[in-house]
Coordinates of C-alpha atoms in Angstrom, one line a residue:
M1 CA 121.7 -131.5 13.0
K2 CA 118.2 -133.5 12.2
I3 CA 117.5 -136.7 14.2
F4 CA 114.8 -137.9 12.5
N5 CA 116.1 -137.3 8.8
Y6 CA 115.1 -140.8 7.6
E7 CA 111.4 -140.4 6.5
P8 CA 112.1 -138.8 2.9
L9 CA 113.8 -141.9 2.0
I10 CA 110.9 -143.9 2.2
T11 CA 107.8 -142.7 0.7
K12 CA 104.9 -141.5 2.7
E13 CA 102.3 -143.6 0.9
Q14 CA 104.7 -146.9 1.6
L15 CA 104.3 -145.7 5.5
K16 CA 100.8 -145.0 5.2
S17 CA 100.3 -148.6 3.6
A18 CA 102.3 -150.2 6.5
S19 CA 100.1 -148.6 9.0
G20 CA 96.8 -148.3 7.3
K21 CA 94.0 -151.1 6.8
K22 CA 94.6 -153.8 4.6
K23 CA 92.2 -156.2 3.1
K24 CA 90.4 -158.3 5.6
G25 CA 92.2 -161.5 6.0
A26 CA 94.9 -161.2 3.6
R27 CA 97.9 -161.1 6.0
A28 CA 96.7 -163.7 8.2
E29 CA 96.1 -166.0 5.2
N30 CA 99.6 -165.3 4.2
W31 CA 100.9 -166.1 7.7
T32 CA 99.0 -169.2 8.0
Y33 CA 100.4 -170.6 4.5
T34 CA 103.8 -169.6 5.2
L35 CA 104.0 -171.1 8.8
K36 CA 102.3 -174.1 7.4
R37 CA 105.2 -174.4 5.1
I38 CA 107.7 -174.4 7.7
F39 CA 105.9 -176.9 9.8
D40 CA 105.9 -179.0 6.9
F41 CA 109.6 -179.2 6.9
I42 CA 109.8 -179.9 10.5
A43 CA 107.3 -182.6 10.4
E44 CA 110.4 -185.4 9.7
Q45 CA 111.5 -184.5 13.2
K46 CA 108.0 -184.8 14.9
S47 CA 109.7 -187.1 17.6
R48 CA 112.5 -184.6 18.7
L49 CA 110.3 -181.7 18.6
F50 CA 107.8 -183.4 21.1
L51 CA 110.8 -184.1 23.3
V52 CA 111.7 -180.1 22.9
L53 CA 107.8 -179.5 23.8
F54 CA 107.8 -181.7 26.5
L55 CA 110.9 -180.4 28.5
V56 CA 109.3 -176.6 27.7
M57 CA 106.4 -177.8 29.5
I58 CA 108.6 -179.3 32.4
S59 CA 110.7 -176.1 32.7
S60 CA 107.4 -174.0 32.7
V61 CA 105.8 -176.1 35.5
L62 CA 109.3 -175.8 37.5
A63 CA 109.4 -171.9 37.0
L64 CA 106.0 -171.8 38.7
V65 CA 106.8 -173.9 41.5
G66 CA 110.0 -172.2 42.5
P67 CA 108.0 -168.9 43.7
F68 CA 105.3 -170.8 45.3
I69 CA 107.7 -172.7 47.5
I70 CA 109.4 -169.3 48.7
G71 CA 106.2 -167.8 49.5
R72 CA 105.1 -170.8 51.6
L73 CA 108.5 -170.9 53.2
L74 CA 107.9 -167.3 54.5
D75 CA 104.5 -168.0 55.8
R76 CA 105.7 -171.3 57.6
F77 CA 109.1 -170.5 58.7
V78 CA 109.1 -166.6 59.2
A79 CA 105.3 -165.7 60.0
E80 CA 104.6 -169.1 62.0
G81 CA 108.1 -169.2 63.3
V82 CA 108.7 -173.2 62.5
F83 CA 112.1 -174.1 61.5
S84 CA 112.4 -177.7 62.1
T85 CA 112.0 -178.9 58.4
L86 CA 113.5 -175.7 57.0
D87 CA 116.7 -177.5 55.3
Y88 CA 114.3 -179.8 53.5
W89 CA 112.3 -177.2 51.8
L90 CA 115.7 -175.4 50.8
Y91 CA 117.1 -178.9 49.3
G92 CA 113.6 -179.4 47.7
L93 CA 113.9 -175.5 46.2
V94 CA 117.4 -176.2 44.9
F95 CA 116.3 -179.4 43.6
V96 CA 113.8 -177.6 41.7
Y97 CA 116.2 -174.8 40.0
F98 CA 118.4 -177.7 39.1
L99 CA 115.9 -179.4 37.2
Y100 CA 114.8 -176.2 35.6
G101 CA 118.2 -175.4 34.4
A102 CA 118.7 -178.9 33.1
A103 CA 115.5 -178.9 31.2
S104 CA 116.4 -175.4 29.6
Y105 CA 119.6 -176.7 28.7
F106 CA 118.4 -179.8 26.7
Q107 CA 115.2 -178.1 25.1
N108 CA 117.9 -175.3 23.8
Y109 CA 120.1 -178.2 22.6
L110 CA 117.6 -180.5 20.7
M111 CA 115.8 -177.3 19.4
V112 CA 119.0 -175.9 17.7
G113 CA 119.4 -179.4 15.9
V114 CA 115.7 -179.3 14.8
A115 CA 116.1 -175.8 13.6
Q116 CA 119.5 -176.6 11.8
Q117 CA 118.1 -179.4 10.2
T118 CA 114.8 -177.7 8.9
V119 CA 116.9 -175.1 7.5
F120 CA 119.2 -177.6 5.9
R121 CA 116.3 -179.2 4.3
I122 CA 114.7 -175.8 2.9
R123 CA 118.0 -174.5 1.7
T124 CA 118.4 -177.6 -0.1
S125 CA 115.1 -177.6 -1.5
L126 CA 115.6 -174.1 -2.8
Y127 CA 119.1 -175.0 -4.2
T128 CA 117.8 -178.1 -5.8
H129 CA 114.6 -176.0 -7.1
F130 CA 117.0 -173.3 -9.1
F131 CA 118.1 -176.1 -11.3
K132 CA 114.4 -177.2 -12.0
L133 CA 113.3 -173.6 -13.0
P134 CA 113.2 -172.6 -16.7
L135 CA 115.4 -169.8 -18.0
R136 CA 112.8 -167.5 -18.0
F137 CA 112.5 -167.2 -14.3
F138 CA 116.4 -166.2 -14.3
D139 CA 115.8 -163.8 -17.0
K140 CA 113.5 -161.5 -15.0
R141 CA 115.3 -161.6 -11.7
K142 CA 118.9 -160.1 -10.3
H143 CA 121.2 -162.8 -9.5
G144 CA 122.3 -161.2 -6.2
E145 CA 118.6 -160.8 -5.1
L146 CA 118.2 -164.8 -5.8
M147 CA 121.4 -165.2 -3.5
S148 CA 119.9 -162.9 -0.8
R149 CA 116.8 -165.1 -0.4
A150 CA 119.1 -168.3 -0.3
T151 CA 121.6 -166.7 2.3
N152 CA 120.0 -163.7 4.1
D153 CA 116.4 -164.8 4.4
M154 CA 117.5 -168.5 5.1
E155 CA 119.8 -167.2 8.2
T156 CA 116.8 -165.1 9.4
I157 CA 114.6 -168.4 9.4
S158 CA 117.6 -170.1 11.2
S159 CA 117.9 -167.7 14.0
T160 CA 114.1 -167.2 14.6
L161 CA 113.8 -171.4 14.5
N162 CA 116.5 -171.2 17.3
S163 CA 115.4 -168.7 19.8
A164 CA 111.7 -167.6 18.9
F165 CA 109.9 -171.1 18.8
I166 CA 111.1 -172.3 22.5
Q167 CA 110.2 -168.8 23.7
V168 CA 106.7 -168.2 22.1
F169 CA 105.8 -171.9 23.2
S170 CA 107.2 -171.3 26.6
S171 CA 106.0 -167.9 27.3
I172 CA 102.4 -169.3 26.4
L173 CA 102.5 -172.1 28.9
T174 CA 104.1 -169.8 31.6
L175 CA 101.5 -167.1 30.9
T176 CA 98.6 -169.8 31.2
G177 CA 100.2 -171.2 34.3
T178 CA 100.9 -167.8 35.8
I179 CA 97.0 -166.8 35.4
G180 CA 95.9 -170.0 37.0
V181 CA 98.1 -169.9 40.1
M182 CA 97.3 -166.3 40.5
L183 CA 93.4 -167.0 40.4
F184 CA 94.1 -169.5 43.1
L185 CA 95.7 -167.5 45.4
S186 CA 94.0 -164.2 45.0
P187 CA 91.4 -163.4 42.3
A188 CA 91.1 -159.7 43.2
L189 CA 94.9 -159.2 42.8
T190 CA 94.6 -161.1 39.7
L191 CA 91.9 -158.9 38.2
I192 CA 94.4 -155.8 39.2
T193 CA 97.2 -157.3 37.3
L194 CA 95.0 -158.0 34.1
I195 CA 94.5 -154.4 34.1
I196 CA 97.3 -153.9 31.7
V197 CA 96.6 -156.5 29.4
P198 CA 94.0 -154.2 27.1
I199 CA 96.9 -151.4 27.3
M200 CA 99.3 -154.3 26.1
F201 CA 97.1 -155.1 23.4
Y202 CA 96.3 -152.0 21.7
G203 CA 99.7 -150.8 22.0
M204 CA 101.0 -153.9 20.1
R205 CA 98.4 -153.6 17.5
W206 CA 99.5 -150.1 17.0
I207 CA 102.9 -151.1 16.7
T208 CA 102.8 -154.4 14.5
K209 CA 100.6 -152.7 11.8
R210 CA 103.6 -150.7 10.9
T211 CA 106.2 -153.2 11.5
S212 CA 104.7 -156.1 9.3
L213 CA 105.0 -154.3 6.2
L214 CA 108.1 -152.5 7.0
F215 CA 110.2 -156.0 7.7
K216 CA 109.0 -157.1 4.3
H217 CA 110.4 -153.7 2.7
Q218 CA 113.5 -154.3 4.6
Q219 CA 114.0 -157.9 3.0
A220 CA 113.2 -156.7 -0.4
A221 CA 115.7 -153.8 -0.1
I222 CA 118.5 -156.1 1.2
G223 CA 117.8 -158.1 -2.1
E224 CA 117.9 -155.3 -4.1
L225 CA 121.2 -154.0 -2.5
N226 CA 122.7 -157.6 -2.8
G227 CA 121.7 -157.7 -6.4
L228 CA 123.5 -154.3 -7.4
I229 CA 126.6 -155.5 -5.4
E230 CA 126.8 -159.0 -7.1
E231 CA 126.4 -156.8 -10.6
S232 CA 128.9 -154.8 -9.8
I233 CA 131.5 -157.0 -8.6
T234 CA 130.8 -159.4 -12.0
G235 CA 130.9 -156.3 -14.2
Q236 CA 133.8 -154.8 -13.0
H237 CA 135.7 -154.7 -16.2
V238 CA 132.8 -153.0 -18.0
V239 CA 132.7 -150.5 -15.3
K240 CA 136.1 -149.4 -15.4
A241 CA 136.4 -149.4 -19.2
F242 CA 133.6 -147.2 -19.3
S243 CA 134.6 -145.2 -16.2
Q244 CA 131.2 -145.8 -14.6
E245 CA 132.3 -145.9 -11.0
S246 CA 130.6 -142.7 -9.9
E247 CA 127.0 -144.0 -11.6
M248 CA 127.5 -147.4 -9.5
L249 CA 128.4 -145.4 -6.2
R250 CA 125.1 -143.5 -7.0
Q251 CA 123.1 -146.4 -7.5
F252 CA 124.6 -148.1 -4.6
E253 CA 124.2 -144.8 -2.2
E254 CA 120.5 -144.7 -3.5
K255 CA 119.7 -148.4 -2.5
N256 CA 121.7 -148.3 0.7
K257 CA 120.0 -145.0 1.7
R258 CA 116.6 -146.9 1.0
L259 CA 117.9 -149.7 3.1
R260 CA 118.9 -147.5 6.0
A261 CA 115.3 -145.8 6.0
V262 CA 113.4 -149.0 5.9
G263 CA 115.8 -150.4 8.5
F264 CA 115.5 -147.4 10.8
W265 CA 111.7 -147.1 10.8
S266 CA 111.2 -151.1 11.3
L267 CA 113.8 -151.1 14.0
T268 CA 112.3 -147.8 15.6
Y269 CA 108.8 -149.1 16.0
S270 CA 109.7 -152.5 16.9
G271 CA 111.7 -150.9 19.4
F272 CA 108.8 -149.4 21.1
I273 CA 107.7 -152.8 22.2
P274 CA 110.2 -153.5 24.9
K275 CA 110.0 -150.0 26.0
L276 CA 106.1 -150.3 26.3
M277 CA 106.2 -153.7 28.1
N278 CA 109.0 -152.7 30.4
T279 CA 106.7 -149.4 31.3
L280 CA 103.8 -151.8 31.9
N281 CA 105.8 -154.2 33.7
G282 CA 106.7 -151.5 36.5
L283 CA 103.4 -150.5 36.6
S284 CA 101.9 -153.7 37.3
F285 CA 104.4 -154.5 39.7
A286 CA 103.8 -151.2 41.8
I287 CA 100.1 -151.6 41.6
V288 CA 100.4 -155.2 42.9
A289 CA 102.6 -154.3 45.8
F290 CA 100.5 -151.5 46.7
V291 CA 97.4 -153.4 46.9
G292 CA 98.7 -156.5 48.1
G293 CA 100.3 -154.4 50.8
L294 CA 96.7 -153.0 51.8
F295 CA 95.2 -156.3 51.9
A296 CA 98.1 -158.0 54.2
Y297 CA 97.5 -155.1 56.4
Y298 CA 94.1 -155.7 56.8
G299 CA 94.6 -159.1 57.0
H300 CA 93.0 -160.7 53.8
I301 CA 96.2 -162.3 52.5
S302 CA 99.5 -163.3 54.0
I303 CA 103.0 -161.9 53.6
G304 CA 104.0 -165.0 51.7
T305 CA 101.1 -164.7 49.2
I306 CA 102.2 -161.0 48.6
V307 CA 105.8 -162.4 47.8
I308 CA 104.3 -165.0 45.4
F309 CA 101.9 -162.5 43.7
T310 CA 104.8 -159.9 43.0
E311 CA 107.1 -162.4 41.7
Y312 CA 104.1 -164.0 39.3
A313 CA 102.9 -160.4 38.7
R314 CA 106.7 -159.9 37.2
Q315 CA 106.5 -163.3 35.8
F316 CA 103.2 -162.7 34.0
T317 CA 104.4 -159.6 32.3
R318 CA 107.9 -161.3 31.4
P319 CA 106.1 -163.8 29.0
L320 CA 104.1 -160.9 27.3
N321 CA 107.4 -158.9 26.8
D322 CA 109.1 -162.0 25.6
L323 CA 106.0 -162.8 23.1
A324 CA 106.0 -159.1 22.1
N325 CA 109.8 -158.9 21.6
Q326 CA 109.8 -162.4 19.4
F327 CA 106.9 -161.0 17.4
N328 CA 109.0 -158.6 15.8
T329 CA 111.6 -161.6 15.0
V330 CA 108.8 -163.8 13.9
L331 CA 107.5 -161.3 11.6
S332 CA 111.2 -160.7 9.8
A333 CA 111.4 -164.6 9.5
L334 CA 107.9 -164.9 8.0
A335 CA 109.1 -162.1 5.6
G336 CA 112.3 -164.0 4.6
A337 CA 110.5 -167.3 4.6
E338 CA 107.7 -166.1 2.3
R339 CA 110.3 -164.8 -0.2
V340 CA 111.8 -168.0 0.1
F341 CA 108.5 -170.0 -0.7
L342 CA 107.6 -167.9 -3.4
I343 CA 110.4 -169.2 -5.1
L344 CA 109.5 -172.8 -4.3
D345 CA 106.2 -172.2 -5.6
E346 CA 107.6 -171.4 -9.0
K347 CA 106.5 -173.8 -11.6
E348 CA 109.2 -176.0 -12.6
D349 CA 110.8 -176.6 -16.3
N350 CA 108.9 -179.4 -17.8
I351 CA 111.5 -182.4 -17.8
A352 CA 109.2 -185.2 -18.0
G353 CA 109.8 -187.7 -21.0
E354 CA 111.4 -190.7 -21.9
H355 CA 114.9 -191.5 -22.6
V356 CA 115.8 -191.6 -26.3
S357 CA 119.0 -192.6 -28.1
L358 CA 119.2 -189.9 -30.9
S359 CA 120.9 -190.3 -34.2
G360 CA 120.7 -186.5 -35.0
D361 CA 117.7 -186.2 -36.9
V362 CA 116.1 -182.5 -36.2
K363 CA 113.0 -181.2 -37.7
F364 CA 111.4 -177.9 -37.1
D365 CA 107.7 -177.7 -38.4
N366 CA 106.3 -174.0 -38.3
V367 CA 108.1 -173.3 -35.0
S368 CA 107.1 -169.8 -33.4
F369 CA 108.4 -168.3 -30.3
Q370 CA 108.5 -165.0 -28.2
Y371 CA 110.2 -164.2 -24.9
E372 CA 107.7 -162.2 -23.6
A373 CA 104.0 -162.9 -24.0
G374 CA 102.2 -160.4 -26.1
A375 CA 105.1 -159.1 -27.9
K376 CA 104.2 -157.3 -31.1
T377 CA 107.0 -158.9 -32.9
P378 CA 107.6 -162.9 -32.2
T379 CA 111.4 -164.0 -32.1
L380 CA 110.9 -166.7 -34.4
S381 CA 107.8 -166.9 -36.9
N382 CA 106.9 -170.1 -38.4
V383 CA 110.3 -171.7 -38.9
S384 CA 110.4 -175.0 -40.7
F385 CA 113.6 -177.1 -41.7
H386 CA 114.9 -180.5 -41.7
I387 CA 118.5 -181.7 -40.9
E388 CA 119.3 -185.3 -41.5
A389 CA 121.3 -187.1 -39.1
G390 CA 125.4 -186.4 -39.5
Q391 CA 124.9 -183.2 -41.4
S392 CA 126.2 -179.6 -40.7
V393 CA 124.0 -176.7 -40.7
A394 CA 124.9 -172.9 -40.6
L395 CA 122.7 -170.4 -39.0
I396 CA 123.3 -167.1 -40.7
G397 CA 121.7 -163.7 -40.2
Q398 CA 121.8 -160.1 -38.5
T399 CA 122.0 -159.9 -34.8
G400 CA 118.7 -160.5 -33.5
A401 CA 117.7 -162.6 -36.5
G402 CA 116.8 -165.7 -34.3
K403 CA 119.9 -167.8 -34.3
T404 CA 120.5 -168.2 -30.8
T405 CA 117.0 -168.8 -30.1
I406 CA 117.0 -171.8 -32.5
M407 CA 119.7 -173.2 -30.5
Q408 CA 118.2 -172.7 -27.1
L409 CA 114.9 -174.5 -28.6
L410 CA 116.8 -177.0 -29.7
T411 CA 118.1 -177.8 -26.3
G412 CA 114.9 -177.1 -24.4
L413 CA 116.2 -174.4 -22.4
Y414 CA 112.9 -172.5 -23.7
E415 CA 109.8 -173.8 -24.7
K416 CA 108.3 -173.0 -28.2
T417 CA 105.1 -171.1 -28.2
G418 CA 103.9 -172.9 -31.4
G419 CA 104.7 -175.6 -33.9
T420 CA 106.4 -179.1 -33.4
I421 CA 110.2 -179.9 -32.8
L422 CA 111.1 -183.5 -33.6
F423 CA 114.0 -185.5 -32.9
D424 CA 114.0 -188.7 -35.4
N425 CA 110.7 -188.0 -35.2
V426 CA 109.9 -188.0 -31.6
P427 CA 108.5 -184.7 -30.3
I428 CA 110.8 -182.8 -28.0
E429 CA 108.0 -182.9 -25.3
S430 CA 108.1 -186.8 -25.0
I431 CA 111.9 -186.6 -24.6
S432 CA 113.5 -186.1 -21.1
K433 CA 115.3 -183.0 -20.9
A434 CA 118.5 -185.0 -19.3
S435 CA 118.4 -187.4 -22.2
L436 CA 118.3 -184.6 -24.7
R437 CA 120.9 -182.8 -23.3
E438 CA 123.4 -185.6 -22.4
Q439 CA 123.8 -186.2 -26.4
M440 CA 124.5 -182.5 -26.9
A441 CA 127.5 -180.5 -26.6
F442 CA 127.9 -176.8 -26.5
V443 CA 130.4 -174.2 -27.5
L444 CA 129.1 -170.8 -26.7
Q445 CA 130.1 -167.3 -27.5
D446 CA 130.6 -166.4 -24.2
P447 CA 132.5 -169.5 -22.4
F448 CA 131.7 -170.1 -18.7
L449 CA 134.5 -171.8 -16.6
F450 CA 134.1 -172.8 -13.0
E451 CA 136.1 -172.0 -10.2
M452 CA 137.9 -175.3 -10.5
S453 CA 141.0 -177.0 -12.1
I454 CA 141.4 -177.1 -15.8
K455 CA 141.0 -180.8 -15.9
E456 CA 137.7 -180.7 -13.9
N457 CA 136.3 -177.9 -16.2
I458 CA 137.2 -180.0 -19.4
R459 CA 136.0 -183.1 -17.7
Y460 CA 132.6 -181.1 -17.0
G461 CA 131.7 -182.3 -20.4
R462 CA 131.6 -185.8 -19.3
L463 CA 132.4 -186.3 -15.9
D464 CA 133.4 -190.2 -16.2
A465 CA 136.2 -189.0 -18.7
T466 CA 139.8 -190.3 -17.7
D467 CA 142.7 -187.8 -17.3
E468 CA 144.0 -189.2 -20.7
D469 CA 140.6 -188.4 -22.1
V470 CA 140.6 -184.8 -20.9
M471 CA 144.6 -184.6 -22.3
E472 CA 143.6 -185.9 -25.6
A473 CA 140.6 -183.6 -25.9
A474 CA 142.5 -180.6 -25.1
K475 CA 145.1 -181.7 -27.9
K476 CA 142.8 -181.8 -30.5
A477 CA 141.2 -178.2 -29.4
N478 CA 145.0 -177.0 -29.5
A479 CA 144.7 -176.3 -25.8
H480 CA 147.4 -178.5 -24.4
T481 CA 150.1 -176.3 -25.5
F482 CA 149.1 -173.1 -23.4
I483 CA 148.0 -175.6 -20.5
E484 CA 151.7 -177.1 -20.3
K485 CA 152.8 -173.7 -19.8
L486 CA 150.9 -173.0 -16.8
P487 CA 152.7 -173.4 -13.1
D488 CA 150.3 -176.3 -12.2
Q489 CA 149.1 -177.2 -15.8
Y490 CA 146.0 -179.3 -15.8
D491 CA 145.8 -178.9 -12.0
T492 CA 145.8 -175.1 -12.4
V493 CA 142.7 -173.9 -10.5
L494 CA 140.9 -171.0 -12.2
S495 CA 139.4 -168.3 -10.8
S496 CA 135.5 -167.7 -10.9
D497 CA 136.0 -165.0 -14.0
G498 CA 139.2 -167.2 -15.4
S499 CA 141.0 -163.8 -15.2
Q500 CA 144.4 -165.9 -15.2
I501 CA 143.9 -166.9 -18.9
S502 CA 142.8 -165.2 -21.9
Q503 CA 139.4 -165.0 -23.7
G504 CA 140.8 -166.9 -26.5
Q505 CA 142.1 -169.5 -24.2
K506 CA 139.0 -169.7 -22.0
Q507 CA 137.1 -170.5 -25.6
L508 CA 139.9 -173.2 -26.3
L509 CA 138.8 -174.9 -22.9
S510 CA 135.3 -174.9 -23.9
I511 CA 136.1 -176.6 -27.2
A512 CA 137.9 -179.2 -25.3
R513 CA 135.1 -179.7 -23.1
A514 CA 132.9 -180.3 -26.3
F515 CA 135.5 -182.9 -27.7
V516 CA 135.3 -184.9 -24.2
A517 CA 131.6 -185.0 -24.4
D518 CA 131.5 -187.1 -27.6
P519 CA 128.1 -185.6 -28.6
K520 CA 125.6 -186.9 -31.2
I521 CA 124.4 -183.1 -31.9
L522 CA 126.9 -180.3 -31.8
L523 CA 126.2 -176.6 -31.1
L524 CA 128.4 -174.0 -32.0
D525 CA 127.4 -170.3 -31.2
E526 CA 130.0 -168.2 -32.3
A527 CA 132.9 -170.8 -31.4
T528 CA 135.9 -169.0 -32.7
S529 CA 134.8 -165.4 -32.2
S530 CA 137.3 -164.7 -29.5
I531 CA 140.2 -166.4 -31.1
D532 CA 142.8 -164.9 -33.3
T533 CA 143.1 -165.6 -37.0
I534 CA 146.0 -168.0 -36.8
T535 CA 144.5 -170.1 -33.9
E536 CA 141.2 -170.1 -35.7
L537 CA 142.5 -172.3 -38.5
H538 CA 143.9 -174.9 -36.1
I539 CA 140.8 -174.7 -34.2
Q540 CA 138.8 -175.0 -37.5
A541 CA 140.4 -178.2 -38.7
A542 CA 139.8 -179.7 -35.2
L543 CA 136.0 -178.6 -35.3
E544 CA 135.5 -180.0 -38.8
K545 CA 137.0 -183.6 -37.5
L546 CA 134.6 -183.3 -34.6
M547 CA 131.8 -182.6 -36.9
E548 CA 132.3 -185.9 -38.8
N549 CA 129.0 -188.3 -38.3
R550 CA 127.4 -185.5 -36.0
T551 CA 124.7 -183.4 -36.7
S552 CA 126.2 -179.8 -36.2
F553 CA 124.5 -176.3 -35.7
I554 CA 127.1 -173.5 -36.3
I555 CA 126.4 -169.8 -35.8
A556 CA 129.0 -167.8 -37.4
H557 CA 129.3 -164.1 -38.5
R558 CA 132.7 -164.9 -40.2
L559 CA 131.5 -166.9 -43.2
N560 CA 135.1 -168.6 -43.8
T561 CA 134.4 -170.7 -40.7
I562 CA 131.1 -172.4 -42.5
R563 CA 132.9 -173.1 -45.9
K564 CA 132.3 -176.9 -45.5
V565 CA 128.9 -176.9 -44.1
D566 CA 126.1 -179.2 -45.8
F567 CA 123.3 -177.0 -45.2
V568 CA 122.7 -173.3 -44.5
I569 CA 119.7 -171.4 -43.2
V570 CA 119.3 -167.7 -43.6
L571 CA 117.4 -165.7 -40.9
N572 CA 115.9 -162.4 -40.9
E573 CA 113.8 -161.1 -38.0
G574 CA 112.9 -164.1 -36.9
K575 CA 111.6 -165.9 -40.4
I576 CA 113.8 -168.0 -42.8
I577 CA 114.3 -166.2 -46.0
E578 CA 116.5 -168.7 -47.6
Q579 CA 117.7 -172.1 -47.0
G580 CA 119.3 -175.1 -48.8
P581 CA 122.5 -177.1 -49.4
R582 CA 125.5 -174.6 -49.4
Q583 CA 126.6 -175.4 -52.8
K584 CA 122.8 -175.1 -54.3
L585 CA 122.7 -171.5 -52.5
L586 CA 125.9 -170.4 -53.9
E587 CA 125.1 -171.3 -57.3
Q588 CA 121.6 -169.2 -57.1
Q589 CA 123.4 -166.4 -56.2
G590 CA 120.5 -165.5 -53.6
V591 CA 121.2 -163.7 -50.0
F592 CA 123.7 -166.2 -49.2
G593 CA 125.7 -165.6 -52.3
Q594 CA 125.6 -162.0 -51.8
M595 CA 127.1 -162.2 -48.3
L596 CA 129.7 -164.2 -49.5
N597 CA 130.7 -161.7 -52.4
V598 CA 130.4 -158.6 -50.2

């Protein structure tokens, strides 16, 4: 059985890049930037943080006082044989360690509050930022990977702030104070103790060269695995329908092995640090004890000084050990924080503009758009049309013609790459996204329902809608009948995928949500595609009533659903090949007329 069988699962190039030379200053600049961002979030708790640092200083000083008192006790009461004031010294020693324990407790208590509040602010900023990002950002990233940044990476930051911050600062103070007292007691023994520092430095350098990038690989591997798991769970119906369980398991095994390999090497290399520190700690203690014993034998120092020095020699390597151990934790946290801040640094969607009360007049003037920069064929090319307020318009064309893209540009979910979009002769850039969207209602081809009651799902179209408004909207959408048959009726809580009801019923709830929104502009993207023919007739009548005196854009492959629209736009490969009033196009017997005759 091979013990070290993980190396093939991480490429030699990656291991080489983890241990090889990097561009000068690149890593330090990233760390400095990430640390600065973290401290920016801590800044609002400066007073509490200063109190923590003050308590750390107190506990560090008290940690140095205790061994010094013990050494002086040995010199005075054992070597000199004077016991008259021994009890006072012992009481003082107890008091010192009591204060040390109290300071340590309160510094940890306060730091937990600082850490949790800081992580709370970062997590809130991240979640808020998600809603400000354009859809292009989400199109290019797996949702599970984003969830990993909001959960796993945030938890890594939290645990590091809870423990590492105090530990690092305390270790630095203890190390500085220990060296100072050691120099005061015996410069010769201090120099002997410091012999291990170069060994420690080069050992740490060798290890951290390999761990820093490996921790980044580990966080990325966790994100990839979470992305696959999230995708597998949400797509269970498709996986089972096409019997692709074995393929999903294969992908999972591949990513899981990758995570295991990266985790193995990162923890293996980082595990060298405590082993190295413990070895050097023991070596230092042995050297100090041996040389100190010789100094005492020849009368250069007292027994008490040897006791103090051996304790300080151990205390000298302990903060170094703590710093070494915390360094790995900090590396992991910085890798996670960097991934979080990369999202926070993403450019936000342009939501600026003024609130404009719309009548529903819409104009496209030579509008072009492409999802990917540099694409050979744009999704829309020089599209122009004018829809007057209150008109209904049908967008017709084959799949990929650009119908849904026009809808997305209307709502500002994507920004055009050319041309002008006007609402009531006001450029879309001058209208705030909130103002624009609150005057629109959507019924999409794939309705999305939240894990809340049916009542709240319908009310999502207008949060101030009363229960009576919700019920009236459901009746207009022909959803009231099936809702009344559910065990809890309007209070029935839907699961995240709405599996308790049919696809058609989900669409009915989505239509009811549009009814309750009472919009100026209505967008219907294959709104009746998941509904049976009989139900479609009832829904069509309700939709026709809903579209009265409202500007309505309708995408439909079933041409009978657009038999009463005012205007028709026929698209092909991102271009308008025919447009005009419905009756006029029928009389011309062009592309639209031929479609109806097929």
